[in-house]
């Protein structure tokens, strides 16, 4: 094992802490490579990660952000999985793809391309993940708790606006899914579904045949009028019960908090009805 640390213009005493640990780790047989950005301005998370990769020499890359803690078995378990799945990035137990649990080969990292270095406010991990998928990559989960993710007011995650992430996700949805569909139904006639509709490009909006739901109050309204549209007359999208809707579906809901019951019901419905759907959280 080798530890590669890149100190991105920190002002909190990190340099001194790193040097102390370098002595301890190298005494234990683990080489430590230290790089630093000595300017007055940090280059950002993407820049720091790319520098840490560039100065390292390992065949595999195991990422750890400066404010998180990984469990002792993490590298061993993810390395074992990586040998079996060379075109994958590896996560651990959890509901979402969280960057600090990623582990992949150096070869695959450079095949995908480096992290975006746009700096503060750029979701570099999400953009890297999308490039990974576009290049034919897969995701493999090691079903163990491998990392303690520390979320706090100073975390870099907080500098990325929710709207920025949403817009990137919608564009990815359009490129990877909607561009191949002639029409589709949005499964959610509430806030999330309408927000998705308004975020779509005009070409994708024209493909929406209906909203569907199970809420009788929403269904009784009959249609949704897109008031912000500059078209005349303004678009009116029908609202119907999901059993009367036409697939394929974009199922637009918040993260599943039902313990898997929601997805289980969808899979049962899919088996019975032969439906095609895409789950957009």
Coordinates of C-alpha atoms in Angstrom, one line a residue:
X1 CA 0.0 0.0 0.0
X2 CA 1.0 3.6 -0.6
X3 CA -0.6 6.8 0.8
X4 CA -0.8 9.8 -1.5
X5 CA -1.8 13.1 0.1
X6 CA -2.3 16.4 -1.6
X7 CA -2.6 19.5 0.6
X8 CA -4.6 22.0 -1.4
X9 CA -3.6 25.4 0.2
X10 CA -4.9 24.5 3.6
X11 CA -4.5 26.9 6.5
X12 CA -5.5 24.7 9.4
X13 CA -2.2 23.0 10.3
X14 CA -2.8 20.0 8.0
X15 CA 0.8 20.1 6.7
X16 CA 2.2 19.5 10.2
X17 CA -0.2 16.7 10.9
X18 CA 0.6 15.0 7.6
X19 CA 4.4 15.2 8.2
X20 CA 3.9 13.5 11.7
X21 CA 1.9 10.7 10.1
X22 CA 4.4 10.3 7.3
X23 CA 7.0 9.3 9.9
X24 CA 4.7 6.8 11.6
X25 CA 3.4 5.2 8.4
X26 CA 6.8 4.8 6.8
X27 CA 8.1 3.3 10.0
X28 CA 5.3 0.7 9.5
X29 CA 6.4 0.1 5.8
X30 CA 3.8 2.3 4.1
X31 CA 5.4 4.9 1.7
X32 CA 3.8 8.3 1.9
X33 CA 3.8 10.8 -1.1
X34 CA 2.9 14.4 -0.2
X35 CA 2.1 17.1 -2.7
X36 CA 0.9 20.6 -2.0
X37 CA -0.6 23.7 -3.6
X38 CA 1.4 26.6 -2.2
X39 CA -0.6 29.4 -3.7
X40 CA -3.0 31.5 -1.7
X41 CA -6.0 30.0 -3.4
X42 CA -7.0 26.3 -3.3
X43 CA -7.5 24.6 -6.6
X44 CA -10.6 22.8 -5.5
X45 CA -11.7 19.2 -4.8
X46 CA -11.4 17.9 -8.4
X47 CA -7.9 19.5 -8.8
X48 CA -6.7 18.0 -5.5
X49 CA -7.9 14.5 -6.3
X50 CA -6.3 14.6 -9.8
X51 CA -3.0 15.7 -8.2
X52 CA -3.1 13.0 -5.6
X53 CA -3.7 10.4 -8.4
X54 CA -0.9 11.8 -10.6
X55 CA 1.7 11.7 -7.9
X56 CA 0.8 8.2 -6.8
X57 CA 1.9 4.9 -8.5
X58 CA -0.6 2.2 -7.3
X59 CA -2.4 -0.1 -9.7
X60 CA -5.6 0.7 -7.8
X61 CA -7.0 3.9 -6.4
X62 CA -8.9 4.2 -3.2
X63 CA -10.3 7.7 -2.6
X64 CA -10.7 9.2 0.9
X65 CA -11.7 12.8 1.5
X66 CA -9.9 14.6 4.2
X67 CA -12.8 14.8 6.6
X68 CA -14.0 11.2 6.4
X69 CA -12.9 8.0 8.2
X70 CA -12.6 4.5 6.5
X71 CA -12.9 1.2 8.3
X72 CA -9.8 -1.1 8.5
X73 CA -11.2 -3.7 6.1
X74 CA -12.1 -1.3 3.4
X75 CA -9.1 -1.6 1.1
X76 CA -9.0 -5.4 1.3
X77 CA -12.7 -5.9 0.5
X78 CA -12.8 -3.4 -2.3
X79 CA -9.5 -4.7 -3.8
X80 CA -10.9 -8.3 -3.8
X81 CA -14.0 -7.0 -5.7
X82 CA -12.0 -4.9 -8.1
X83 CA -10.0 -8.0 -9.3
X84 CA -13.3 -9.6 -10.3
X85 CA -14.9 -6.5 -11.9
X86 CA -12.2 -4.4 -13.7
X87 CA -14.6 -1.9 -15.4
X88 CA -16.4 -1.0 -12.2
X89 CA -16.2 1.6 -9.5
X90 CA -16.9 0.2 -6.0
X91 CA -19.1 1.6 -3.3
X92 CA -20.1 0.3 0.1
X93 CA -23.3 -0.2 2.0
X94 CA -25.6 2.8 1.7
X95 CA -28.6 4.2 -0.3
X96 CA -26.6 6.3 -2.8
X97 CA -23.4 6.4 -4.7
X98 CA -21.2 8.4 -2.3
X99 CA -17.8 9.5 -3.7
X100 CA -15.6 8.7 -0.7
X101 CA -16.4 5.0 -1.0
X102 CA -15.2 4.8 -4.6
X103 CA -12.4 2.4 -5.5
X104 CA -11.2 1.6 -9.0
X105 CA -8.2 0.7 -11.1
X106 CA -5.8 3.4 -12.3
X107 CA -6.3 2.1 -15.8
X108 CA -10.0 2.6 -15.6
X109 CA -9.7 6.0 -14.0
X110 CA -7.6 7.3 -16.9
X111 CA -10.0 5.6 -19.4
X112 CA -12.9 7.6 -17.9
X113 CA -10.9 10.9 -17.6
X114 CA -9.9 13.0 -14.7
X115 CA -12.1 14.9 -12.3
X116 CA -13.6 18.2 -13.4
X117 CA -11.3 21.0 -12.0
X118 CA -13.9 23.8 -12.2
X119 CA -13.5 24.4 -8.5
X120 CA -16.0 25.4 -5.8
X121 CA -19.6 24.6 -6.6
X122 CA -18.9 21.9 -9.2
X123 CA -20.1 18.3 -8.4
X124 CA -16.9 16.7 -9.7
X125 CA -17.8 13.3 -8.3
X126 CA -21.2 13.3 -10.0
X127 CA -19.7 14.4 -13.3
X128 CA -17.0 11.7 -13.1
X129 CA -19.7 9.1 -12.3
X130 CA -21.7 10.1 -15.4
X131 CA -18.6 9.9 -17.6
X132 CA -17.9 6.5 -16.1
X133 CA -21.4 5.3 -17.1
X134 CA -21.1 6.8 -20.6
X135 CA -17.8 4.9 -21.1
X136 CA -19.6 1.6 -20.3
X137 CA -18.6 1.4 -16.7
X138 CA -20.5 -0.5 -14.0
X139 CA -21.1 -0.1 -10.3
X140 CA -20.5 -2.9 -7.8
X141 CA -21.4 -2.6 -4.2
X142 CA -19.4 -4.3 -1.4
X143 CA -22.2 -4.9 1.1
X144 CA -20.4 -3.8 4.2
X145 CA -20.1 -0.5 6.1
X146 CA -16.6 0.7 4.8
X147 CA -16.6 4.4 5.6
X148 CA -17.8 6.9 8.1
X149 CA -19.0 9.9 6.0
X150 CA -18.8 13.1 8.1
X151 CA -21.3 15.8 7.1
X152 CA -20.7 19.2 8.6
X153 CA -21.2 22.9 7.9
X154 CA -17.7 23.3 6.4
X155 CA -18.0 20.3 4.1
X156 CA -17.2 20.9 0.4
X157 CA -20.5 19.2 -0.4
X158 CA -22.3 22.2 0.9
X159 CA -20.8 24.5 -1.7
X160 CA -22.6 22.6 -4.5
X161 CA -26.1 24.0 -4.9
X162 CA -29.0 21.5 -5.0
X163 CA -30.1 23.2 -8.3
X164 CA -26.8 22.5 -9.9
X165 CA -27.0 18.8 -9.1
X166 CA -30.6 18.7 -10.3
X167 CA -29.8 20.3 -13.6
X168 CA -26.9 17.9 -14.3
X169 CA -29.0 14.9 -13.5
X170 CA -31.9 16.1 -15.7
X171 CA -29.4 16.6 -18.6
X172 CA -28.0 13.1 -18.1
X173 CA -31.5 11.7 -18.0
X174 CA -32.3 13.3 -21.3
X175 CA -29.1 12.2 -23.0
X176 CA -29.1 8.6 -21.7
X177 CA -32.8 7.8 -21.6
X178 CA -35.3 10.3 -23.0
X179 CA -33.4 10.8 -26.3
X180 CA -34.3 7.1 -27.1
X181 CA -38.0 7.4 -26.3
X182 CA -40.7 8.8 -28.6
X183 CA -43.0 9.5 -25.6
X184 CA -43.3 8.8 -21.9
X185 CA -45.4 9.3 -18.8
X186 CA -44.2 11.1 -15.6
X187 CA -45.3 9.1 -12.6
X188 CA -46.0 11.8 -10.1
X189 CA -48.5 14.6 -10.5
X190 CA -47.2 16.5 -7.5
X191 CA -44.3 18.9 -6.9
X192 CA -41.5 16.5 -8.0
X193 CA -43.1 15.5 -11.2
X194 CA -44.0 19.0 -12.2
X195 CA -40.5 20.2 -11.3
X196 CA -39.1 17.5 -13.6
X197 CA -41.4 18.6 -16.4
X198 CA -40.4 22.2 -16.1
X199 CA -36.7 21.3 -16.1
X200 CA -36.9 19.4 -19.3
X201 CA -35.9 20.8 -22.7
X202 CA -38.8 21.8 -25.0
X203 CA -38.1 18.8 -27.1
X204 CA -38.4 16.4 -24.1
X205 CA -41.5 18.3 -22.8
X206 CA -43.3 17.5 -26.1
X207 CA -42.8 13.8 -25.4
X208 CA -44.7 13.9 -22.1
X209 CA -48.1 12.3 -22.8
X210 CA -49.4 12.5 -19.3
X211 CA -48.8 12.7 -15.5
X212 CA -50.1 9.7 -13.5
X213 CA -50.7 9.3 -9.8
X214 CA -52.7 7.4 -7.2
X215 CA -53.9 10.6 -5.5
X216 CA -57.6 11.1 -6.4
X217 CA -57.4 14.9 -5.7
X218 CA -54.7 15.3 -8.3
X219 CA -56.4 13.0 -10.8
X220 CA -59.7 14.9 -10.5
X221 CA -57.9 18.1 -11.7
X222 CA -57.8 16.5 -15.1
X223 CA -54.7 18.2 -16.4
X224 CA -51.6 20.3 -15.5
X225 CA -51.2 23.7 -17.3
X226 CA -47.7 24.8 -17.8
X227 CA -48.2 28.5 -17.0
X228 CA -44.6 29.5 -17.5
X229 CA -44.6 28.4 -21.1
X230 CA -44.4 31.0 -23.8
X231 CA -46.5 28.9 -26.1
X232 CA -50.0 29.9 -27.0
X233 CA -52.2 28.1 -26.1
X234 CA -50.2 27.0 -23.0
X235 CA -49.5 23.3 -22.8
X236 CA -52.0 21.2 -20.9
X237 CA -50.8 17.8 -19.8
X238 CA -53.4 15.2 -18.8
X239 CA -53.4 13.7 -15.3
X240 CA -54.6 10.1 -15.0
X241 CA -54.5 7.1 -12.7
X242 CA -51.3 5.0 -13.2
X243 CA -53.3 2.0 -14.4
X244 CA -54.7 4.1 -17.2
X245 CA -51.3 5.5 -18.2
X246 CA -49.2 4.5 -21.1
X247 CA -45.6 3.3 -20.5
X248 CA -42.7 3.9 -20.5
X249 CA -42.6 5.8 -17.2
X250 CA -40.3 8.2 -15.5
X251 CA -41.0 7.5 -11.8
X252 CA -40.2 10.8 -10.1
X253 CA -40.1 10.5 -6.3
X254 CA -37.9 11.4 -3.4
X255 CA -35.5 8.7 -2.1
X256 CA -37.4 5.6 -1.1
X257 CA -38.0 5.7 2.6
X258 CA -40.3 2.6 2.7
X259 CA -37.5 0.1 3.4
X260 CA -37.7 -1.3 -0.2
X261 CA -41.5 -1.8 -0.3
X262 CA -41.9 0.8 -3.0
X263 CA -39.4 -0.9 -5.3
X264 CA -40.8 -4.3 -4.5
X265 CA -44.3 -3.2 -5.5
X266 CA -42.9 -1.7 -8.8
X267 CA -41.1 -5.0 -9.6
X268 CA -44.3 -6.9 -8.9
X269 CA -46.3 -4.6 -11.2
X270 CA -43.6 -4.9 -13.9
X271 CA -43.9 -8.7 -13.8
X272 CA -47.7 -8.5 -14.1
X273 CA -48.0 -5.8 -16.6
X274 CA -44.8 -5.9 -18.6
X275 CA -44.1 -2.2 -17.9
X276 CA -40.9 -0.2 -18.7
X277 CA -39.8 2.4 -16.3
X278 CA -36.9 4.6 -15.1
X279 CA -36.7 5.5 -11.5
X280 CA -35.6 9.2 -11.1
X281 CA -35.0 10.1 -7.4

